Short mmCIF file of C-alpha atoms and ligand atoms in Angstrom, two decimals:
data_model
loop_
_atom_site.label_atom_id
_atom_site.label_comp_id
_atom_site.label_asym_id
_atom_site.label_seq_id
_atom_site.Cartn_x
_atom_site.Cartn_y
_atom_site.Cartn_z
CA MET A 175 0.12 0.09 0.30
CA ILE A 176 1.19 3.27 -0.97
CA ARG A 177 1.94 5.36 2.47
CA THR A 178 1.28 9.23 1.26
CA ILE A 179 2.87 10.18 4.99
CA GLU A 180 4.62 8.83 7.75
CA TRP A 181 5.19 9.92 11.06
CA THR A 182 9.49 9.16 11.48
CA ASP A 183 11.96 10.27 14.36
CA SER A 184 13.43 13.01 12.29
CA GLY A 185 10.12 14.52 10.82
CA VAL A 186 7.08 14.08 9.20
CA VAL A 187 7.68 12.30 5.76
CA MET A 188 5.27 13.10 2.59
CA LEU A 189 5.68 12.13 -1.24
CA ASP A 190 5.67 14.87 -2.85
CA GLN A 191 2.21 14.60 -5.39
CA ARG A 192 2.98 17.55 -7.10
CA LEU A 193 6.14 15.97 -8.92
CA LEU A 194 4.11 12.45 -9.32
CA PRO A 195 3.73 10.75 -11.67
CA THR A 196 7.09 11.11 -13.35
CA GLN A 197 9.27 11.94 -10.10
CA GLU A 198 8.66 9.58 -6.40
CA ILE A 199 10.13 11.34 -4.15
CA TYR A 200 9.66 11.69 -0.11
CA ASN A 201 9.74 15.05 1.55
CA CYS A 202 11.02 15.25 5.35
CA TYR A 203 9.33 18.17 7.13
CA THR A 204 11.55 19.13 10.72
CA GLU A 205 9.08 22.25 11.23
CA TYR A 206 5.66 22.62 11.73
CA GLN A 207 5.58 25.83 9.26
CA GLY A 208 6.72 23.46 6.48
CA VAL A 209 4.58 20.99 7.34
CA ALA A 210 2.19 23.50 7.24
CA GLU A 211 3.21 25.25 3.51
CA ALA A 212 2.97 21.11 2.25
CA ILE A 213 -0.03 21.32 2.96
CA ARG A 214 -1.01 25.19 1.30
CA SER A 215 1.02 23.95 -1.64
CA MET A 216 -0.33 20.32 -2.31
CA VAL A 217 2.90 18.19 -1.62
CA ILE A 218 -0.15 16.39 0.71
CA ARG A 219 -3.80 16.78 -0.75
CA GLY A 220 -7.18 14.92 -0.22
CA ALA A 221 -9.55 15.62 2.93
CA PRO A 222 -8.02 12.74 4.45
CA ALA A 223 -4.41 12.80 4.28
CA ILE A 224 -4.95 16.50 4.92
CA GLY A 225 -6.20 16.06 8.13
CA VAL A 226 -3.60 13.30 9.20
CA ALA A 227 -0.59 15.93 7.70
CA ALA A 228 -2.28 18.71 10.05
CA ALA A 229 -2.37 16.59 13.16
CA MET A 230 1.22 15.25 13.19
CA GLY A 231 2.19 18.64 12.19
CA ILE A 232 1.00 19.94 15.37
CA ALA A 233 2.37 17.09 17.18
CA LEU A 234 5.75 17.68 15.41
CA GLY A 235 5.37 21.62 16.72
CA VAL A 236 4.63 20.29 20.34
CA LYS A 237 7.67 18.16 20.00
CA ILE A 238 10.17 20.47 18.99
CA SER A 239 8.84 23.36 20.80
CA PRO A 240 11.33 24.84 22.92
CA ALA A 241 8.65 25.56 26.19
CA LYS A 242 9.80 24.83 29.46
CA SER A 243 6.15 25.13 31.51
CA VAL A 244 2.79 23.97 29.65
CA GLU A 245 2.27 27.93 29.78
CA GLU A 246 4.94 28.30 27.46
CA LEU A 247 3.15 25.21 25.83
CA ASP A 248 -0.13 26.91 25.52
CA THR A 249 1.03 30.05 24.11
CA HIS A 250 2.81 27.91 21.25
CA PHE A 251 0.49 25.16 20.63
CA ALA A 252 -2.29 27.83 20.40
CA GLU A 253 0.29 29.36 17.38
CA ILE A 254 0.99 26.19 15.72
CA CYS A 255 -2.90 25.34 15.47
CA GLN A 256 -3.45 29.13 13.96
CA LEU A 257 -1.20 28.32 11.39
CA ILE A 258 -1.75 24.81 10.56
CA ALA A 259 -5.70 26.03 10.44
CA GLY A 260 -5.22 28.85 7.69
CA THR A 261 -3.91 26.48 5.13
CA ARG A 262 -7.01 25.14 3.08
CA PRO A 263 -10.15 26.06 4.26
CA THR A 264 -12.73 23.62 2.21
CA ALA A 265 -11.60 20.33 3.62
CA VAL A 266 -13.26 19.81 7.27
CA ASN A 267 -11.19 16.76 8.19
CA LEU A 268 -8.35 19.74 8.29
CA PHE A 269 -10.36 21.59 11.08
CA TRP A 270 -11.64 18.01 12.75
CA ALA A 271 -7.93 16.90 12.78
CA VAL A 272 -6.78 20.23 14.65
CA GLU A 273 -9.99 19.86 17.09
CA ARG A 274 -8.62 16.57 18.50
CA MET A 275 -5.14 17.23 18.95
CA ARG A 276 -6.76 20.24 20.90
CA LYS A 277 -8.87 17.77 22.72
CA ALA A 278 -5.72 15.64 23.63
CA TYR A 279 -3.91 18.59 24.87
CA ASP A 280 -6.36 19.68 27.01
CA ARG A 281 -6.83 16.00 28.49
CA THR A 282 -2.67 15.61 28.95
CA ARG A 283 -1.47 19.42 29.62
CA SER A 284 -1.96 19.22 34.06
CA LEU A 285 0.43 16.32 33.49
CA GLY A 286 3.14 18.68 32.22
CA VAL A 287 5.43 19.11 28.96
CA ALA A 288 6.37 15.75 28.22
CA PRO A 289 3.00 13.97 28.37
CA VAL A 290 1.64 15.74 26.16
CA ARG A 291 4.03 15.46 23.65
CA GLU A 292 4.27 11.84 24.12
CA ALA A 293 0.07 12.25 23.84
CA LEU A 294 -0.50 14.62 20.92
CA ILE A 295 2.43 11.80 18.94
CA ARG A 296 0.01 9.15 20.51
CA GLU A 297 -2.92 10.91 19.02
CA ALA A 298 -1.73 11.56 15.63
CA LEU A 299 -0.59 8.24 14.63
CA GLY A 300 -3.65 7.28 16.25
CA MET A 301 -5.76 9.23 13.61
CA GLN A 302 -3.54 7.72 10.98
CA GLU A 303 -4.50 4.44 12.07
CA GLU A 304 -8.16 4.87 11.68
CA ASP A 305 -8.13 6.58 8.67
CA VAL A 306 -6.71 3.35 7.08
CA ARG A 307 -9.37 1.26 9.59
CA ALA A 308 -12.07 3.72 7.81
CA ASN A 309 -11.68 3.21 4.50
CA ARG A 310 -11.14 -0.50 5.21
CA ALA A 311 -14.79 -0.32 6.07
CA MET A 312 -16.17 2.27 3.80
CA GLY A 313 -14.41 -0.35 1.01
CA ARG A 314 -16.72 -3.18 2.64
CA PHE A 315 -19.89 -1.68 2.51
CA GLY A 316 -19.96 0.62 -0.81
CA GLN A 317 -18.33 -2.72 -3.03
CA ALA A 318 -21.45 -4.24 -2.30
CA LEU A 319 -23.38 -1.83 -4.09
CA LEU A 320 -21.19 -2.45 -7.67
CA SER A 321 -22.15 -5.30 -9.89
CA GLY A 322 -19.66 -8.04 -10.90
CA ASN A 323 -18.20 -5.75 -14.53
CA ALA A 324 -19.17 -2.46 -13.22
CA ARG A 325 -17.52 0.51 -15.32
CA ILE A 326 -17.01 3.24 -12.81
CA LEU A 327 -16.01 7.00 -13.28
CA THR A 328 -14.24 8.59 -10.79
CA HIS A 329 -13.19 12.27 -10.63
CA CYS A 330 -10.16 14.13 -8.80
CA ASN A 331 -8.00 11.58 -6.64
CA ALA A 332 -9.67 9.69 -3.59
CA GLY A 333 -7.36 7.06 -3.36
CA SER A 334 -4.10 5.99 -1.42
CA LEU A 335 -2.57 9.20 -2.06
CA ALA A 336 -5.47 11.09 -0.80
CA THR A 337 -5.56 9.39 2.56
CA ALA A 338 -3.69 7.47 5.03
CA GLY A 339 -4.40 4.75 2.36
CA TYR A 340 -5.94 2.54 0.60
CA GLY A 341 -8.52 5.63 0.06
CA THR A 342 -11.94 6.60 0.43
CA ALA A 343 -13.88 5.80 -3.69
CA LEU A 344 -10.78 4.17 -4.69
CA GLY A 345 -10.74 2.29 -1.90
CA VAL A 346 -14.67 0.95 -2.55
CA ILE A 347 -13.31 0.03 -5.86
CA ARG A 348 -10.13 -2.08 -4.66
CA ALA A 349 -12.38 -3.69 -2.19
CA ALA A 350 -14.31 -4.72 -5.29
CA VAL A 351 -11.44 -6.40 -7.30
CA GLU A 352 -10.55 -7.93 -3.72
CA ALA A 353 -13.83 -9.23 -3.78
CA GLY A 354 -13.69 -10.58 -7.05
CA LYS A 355 -14.80 -8.42 -9.41
CA GLN A 356 -13.83 -7.38 -12.58
CA VAL A 357 -13.89 -3.34 -12.10
CA GLN A 358 -12.85 -1.12 -14.64
CA VAL A 359 -12.23 2.55 -13.97
CA PHE A 360 -11.88 5.98 -15.91
CA ALA A 361 -10.41 8.69 -14.29
CA ASP A 362 -11.62 11.95 -15.36
CA GLU A 363 -8.37 14.09 -15.53
CA THR A 364 -9.39 16.74 -13.49
CA ARG A 365 -8.00 19.77 -14.39
CA PRO A 366 -6.10 22.40 -13.16
CA PHE A 367 -4.10 20.00 -10.83
CA LEU A 368 -4.89 16.93 -12.68
CA GLN A 369 -5.51 14.91 -9.88
CA GLY A 370 -6.71 12.04 -11.80
CA ALA A 371 -4.30 12.19 -14.53
CA ARG A 372 -1.42 11.81 -12.31
CA LEU A 373 -2.39 10.57 -9.21
CA THR A 374 -5.49 8.33 -9.56
CA ALA A 375 -4.17 6.72 -12.97
CA TRP A 376 -0.89 6.20 -11.37
CA GLU A 377 -2.20 3.89 -8.17
CA LEU A 378 -4.54 1.88 -9.94
CA GLN A 379 -1.76 0.81 -12.16
CA LYS A 380 0.25 0.29 -9.48
CA ASP A 381 -2.45 -1.80 -8.31
CA HIS A 382 -3.20 -3.62 -11.69
CA ILE A 383 -6.73 -2.37 -11.91
CA PRO A 384 -8.17 -1.28 -15.67
CA VAL A 385 -8.09 2.87 -15.50
CA THR A 386 -8.50 4.63 -18.61
CA VAL A 387 -7.61 8.78 -18.20
CA ILE A 388 -10.82 10.90 -19.77
CA THR A 389 -10.57 14.46 -20.33
CA ASP A 390 -12.77 16.34 -17.85
CA ASN A 391 -15.07 16.82 -21.49
CA MET A 392 -15.79 13.72 -22.01
CA ALA A 393 -17.85 12.23 -19.35
CA GLY A 394 -20.94 13.27 -20.83
CA HIS A 395 -19.83 11.31 -23.85
CA PHE A 396 -19.11 8.02 -22.29
CA MET A 397 -22.14 8.35 -20.20
CA GLN A 398 -24.04 9.04 -23.80
CA LYS A 399 -23.15 5.50 -25.78
CA GLY A 400 -23.56 3.12 -22.50
CA GLU A 401 -19.93 2.80 -21.16
CA ILE A 402 -20.58 3.71 -17.47
CA ASP A 403 -22.60 2.38 -15.13
CA CYS A 404 -21.79 4.68 -11.52
CA VAL A 405 -19.75 7.44 -10.64
CA ILE A 406 -17.69 6.99 -7.34
CA VAL A 407 -15.97 10.47 -5.36
CA GLY A 408 -14.90 11.28 -2.20
CA ALA A 409 -15.89 14.18 -0.90
CA ASP A 410 -14.19 17.15 0.99
CA ARG A 411 -17.16 18.65 3.63
CA ILE A 412 -20.42 17.19 4.01
CA ALA A 413 -23.13 18.92 4.81
CA ALA A 414 -26.08 18.00 7.51
CA ASN A 415 -28.44 17.72 4.67
CA GLY A 416 -26.32 15.61 2.34
CA ASP A 417 -25.11 18.54 0.05
CA VAL A 418 -21.50 17.45 -1.21
CA ALA A 419 -18.39 19.64 -1.38
CA ASN A 420 -15.60 18.38 -3.49
CA LYS A 421 -13.31 18.80 -6.37
CA ILE A 422 -14.15 21.47 -8.98
CA GLY A 423 -16.46 19.15 -11.34
CA THR A 424 -17.75 16.98 -9.56
CA TYR A 425 -21.05 18.45 -9.82
CA SER A 426 -21.01 18.28 -13.68
CA VAL A 427 -20.18 14.90 -13.15
CA ALA A 428 -23.38 14.12 -11.11
CA VAL A 429 -25.65 16.39 -12.94
CA LEU A 430 -25.12 14.10 -15.72
CA ALA A 431 -24.78 11.43 -14.13
CA LYS A 432 -28.47 11.83 -13.29
CA GLU A 433 -29.45 12.40 -16.88
CA HIS A 434 -27.83 9.37 -17.88
CA GLY A 435 -29.61 7.54 -14.85
CA LEU A 436 -26.56 6.43 -13.70
CA PRO A 437 -25.92 5.97 -9.60
CA PHE A 438 -23.84 8.94 -8.05
CA TYR A 439 -21.87 7.38 -4.52
CA VAL A 440 -19.75 9.21 -2.45
CA ALA A 441 -17.08 7.80 -0.04
CA ALA A 442 -16.17 9.65 2.74
CA PRO A 443 -15.60 8.88 6.39
CA ILE A 444 -17.24 10.18 9.56
CA SER A 445 -14.18 12.50 10.33
CA THR A 446 -15.32 14.23 6.51
CA LEU A 447 -18.95 15.06 7.76
CA ASP A 448 -19.97 18.77 9.27
CA LEU A 449 -22.92 18.24 10.35
CA SER A 450 -22.64 22.22 12.07
CA ILE A 451 -23.87 23.81 8.73
CA PRO A 452 -27.24 22.80 7.28
CA ASP A 453 -26.00 22.97 3.54
CA GLY A 454 -23.84 23.40 1.33
CA SER A 455 -23.97 27.20 0.67
CA HIS A 456 -21.77 27.24 4.12
CA ILE A 457 -19.04 25.42 3.01
CA PRO A 458 -16.49 27.56 2.08
CA ILE A 459 -14.54 27.24 -1.22
CA GLU A 460 -10.71 27.58 -1.70
CA HIS A 461 -10.05 29.85 -4.75
CA ARG A 462 -6.15 28.86 -5.59
CA ASP A 463 -3.65 30.37 -7.99
CA PRO A 464 -4.99 31.77 -11.08
CA ASN A 465 -1.58 30.79 -12.36
CA GLU A 466 -2.56 26.95 -11.87
CA VAL A 467 -4.76 27.81 -14.58
CA ARG A 468 -2.52 30.09 -16.87
CA SER A 469 -0.13 27.10 -17.36
CA PHE A 470 1.01 24.06 -16.97
CA GLN A 471 4.35 22.40 -15.41
CA GLY A 472 5.88 25.79 -17.17
CA VAL A 473 4.12 26.18 -20.08
CA ALA A 474 1.66 28.77 -20.57
CA VAL A 475 -1.41 27.70 -21.65
CA THR A 476 -3.47 31.03 -21.45
CA PRO A 477 -2.29 34.33 -23.47
CA LEU A 478 -0.39 36.14 -20.57
CA GLY A 479 -2.10 38.31 -18.31
CA ALA A 480 -5.24 36.22 -19.48
CA ASN A 481 -8.20 36.80 -16.45
CA VAL A 482 -8.70 33.37 -14.85
CA ALA A 483 -11.20 32.15 -12.10
CA ASN A 484 -9.69 28.75 -10.02
CA PRO A 485 -11.93 27.42 -7.64
CA ALA A 486 -10.60 24.51 -6.70
CA PHE A 487 -14.15 22.60 -5.61
CA ASP A 488 -17.76 23.03 -6.02
CA VAL A 489 -20.80 21.73 -4.20
CA THR A 490 -23.09 18.75 -5.56
CA PRO A 491 -26.59 19.44 -4.25
CA ASN A 492 -28.03 15.93 -2.49
CA ARG A 493 -30.61 15.38 -4.83
CA TYR A 494 -27.60 14.29 -7.19
CA VAL A 495 -26.52 12.16 -4.77
CA SER A 496 -27.47 8.38 -4.84
CA ALA A 497 -26.15 6.98 -1.05
CA ILE A 498 -22.97 8.34 0.61
CA ILE A 499 -21.02 5.59 1.54
CA THR A 500 -19.88 6.03 5.14
CA ASP A 501 -17.46 4.16 7.42
CA ARG A 502 -20.25 3.20 9.65
CA GLY A 503 -22.56 2.38 6.56
CA VAL A 504 -24.38 3.70 3.86
CA ALA A 505 -26.60 6.60 4.10
CA ARG A 506 -29.67 6.98 2.29
CA PRO A 507 -32.04 10.29 1.18
CA PRO A 508 -33.61 11.84 3.20
CA TYR A 509 -29.96 12.82 4.83
CA THR A 510 -30.81 14.66 7.43
CA GLU A 511 -31.87 11.98 9.09
CA SER A 512 -29.31 8.96 7.98
CA LEU A 513 -26.62 10.76 8.55
CA ARG A 514 -27.33 12.06 12.03
CA ALA A 515 -27.38 8.08 12.41
CA VAL A 516 -24.40 6.78 11.64
CA ALA A 517 -22.52 10.31 12.90
CA GLU A 518 -24.07 9.33 16.07
CA TYR A 519 -23.88 4.93 15.70
CA GLN A 520 -21.41 3.78 18.30
CA GLU A 521 -19.76 0.47 17.00
CA PRO A 522 -20.37 -1.96 19.72
CA ALA A 523 -16.94 -2.57 21.94
CA SER A 524 -16.67 -5.87 21.23
CA ASN A 525 -16.12 -5.00 17.19
CA ARG A 526 -13.58 -2.54 17.56
CA PRO A 527 -9.69 -3.25 17.28
O1 LIG B 89 -7.51 19.51 -3.86
P1 LIG B 89 -7.23 18.29 -3.81
O2 LIG B 89 -6.44 17.31 -4.19
O3 LIG B 89 -7.12 18.38 -1.90
O4 LIG B 89 -9.05 18.02 -3.49
C1 LIG B 89 -9.20 16.61 -2.99
C2 LIG B 89 -10.57 16.28 -3.38
O5 LIG B 89 -11.27 17.06 -3.72
C3 LIG B 89 -10.76 14.58 -2.92
O6 LIG B 89 -11.68 13.84 -3.85
C4 LIG B 89 -11.47 14.52 -1.61
O7 LIG B 89 -10.56 15.06 -0.66
C5 LIG B 89 -11.70 13.04 -0.99
S1 LIG B 89 -9.72 12.91 -0.70
C6 LIG B 89 -10.32 11.29 -0.20
#
């Protein structure tokens, strides 16, 4: 399994996803500011992976903090959390992770600086393991929805690279393959960062799962020709009513899927639910540097100075979403009830690892 992020004694090691598929370079970050910049610049990306990186960045900042007392550490901890939380606005996993680290801090603060440091490292590592477990659970629930020879369209990268391992949407696909199904994947290239062409194709190829890359404007054509059976995507934030923020272009795919009567599935762990907001209009949409659209790998693709818009995410209204595959089961409309039920569901202690 591809490991996109690791905690090591020397620092936080991440696979630089900006360079894939041509170069496989691992960077070691020894300061939390470096981890924050890696999240911002998309060395690491994908909602669950951003959450784990945020947790490890905070653990690293606290580990190397010069603070001698918890009072000094309080100030430093607040600065670290603020920097990490300011990196990317849409994926709620980032804020969920910061919140979990804050709770772990508060639980151990009275014990002193050293126990806080240990507790935060433990919490970050625990979140990494939990994410892989959640992805495997989503895989089990989600693969049951797929036929034995499903032709699946996915958008962006919701795979091992976007998580602590295995993937959400690609986890469902991996689980289908493990169950003996002969699935085929269409990967939208996903302009402008090309997560589909560069990352999804790269990791599926590594696993020998048949994948065909298409440009974003080809999806309708293949649906019309009857060559796609369903769509599975990940999510960056899901509102209480089931509106889904995901990579820009997801909404268009969902509308196309409905027009062609194809199921549109979203696979996301509980950490991607934001039940504090009633609907998708409250989800902050990140707007990235226009130069990501103006050029590709240093080569201009627009005239100099062209006006460019670069929203990184869009919101798919719940009416387009056939089901939301979570690590605690499959939620169906009406989502206001079903998402609350999965969020509140407590696994029997006997089932926990
Ligand atoms: O800008 P990115 O690459 O971080 O966007 C990633 C996506 O939109 C993914 O589909 C989403 O985070 C789910 S990843 C399991």
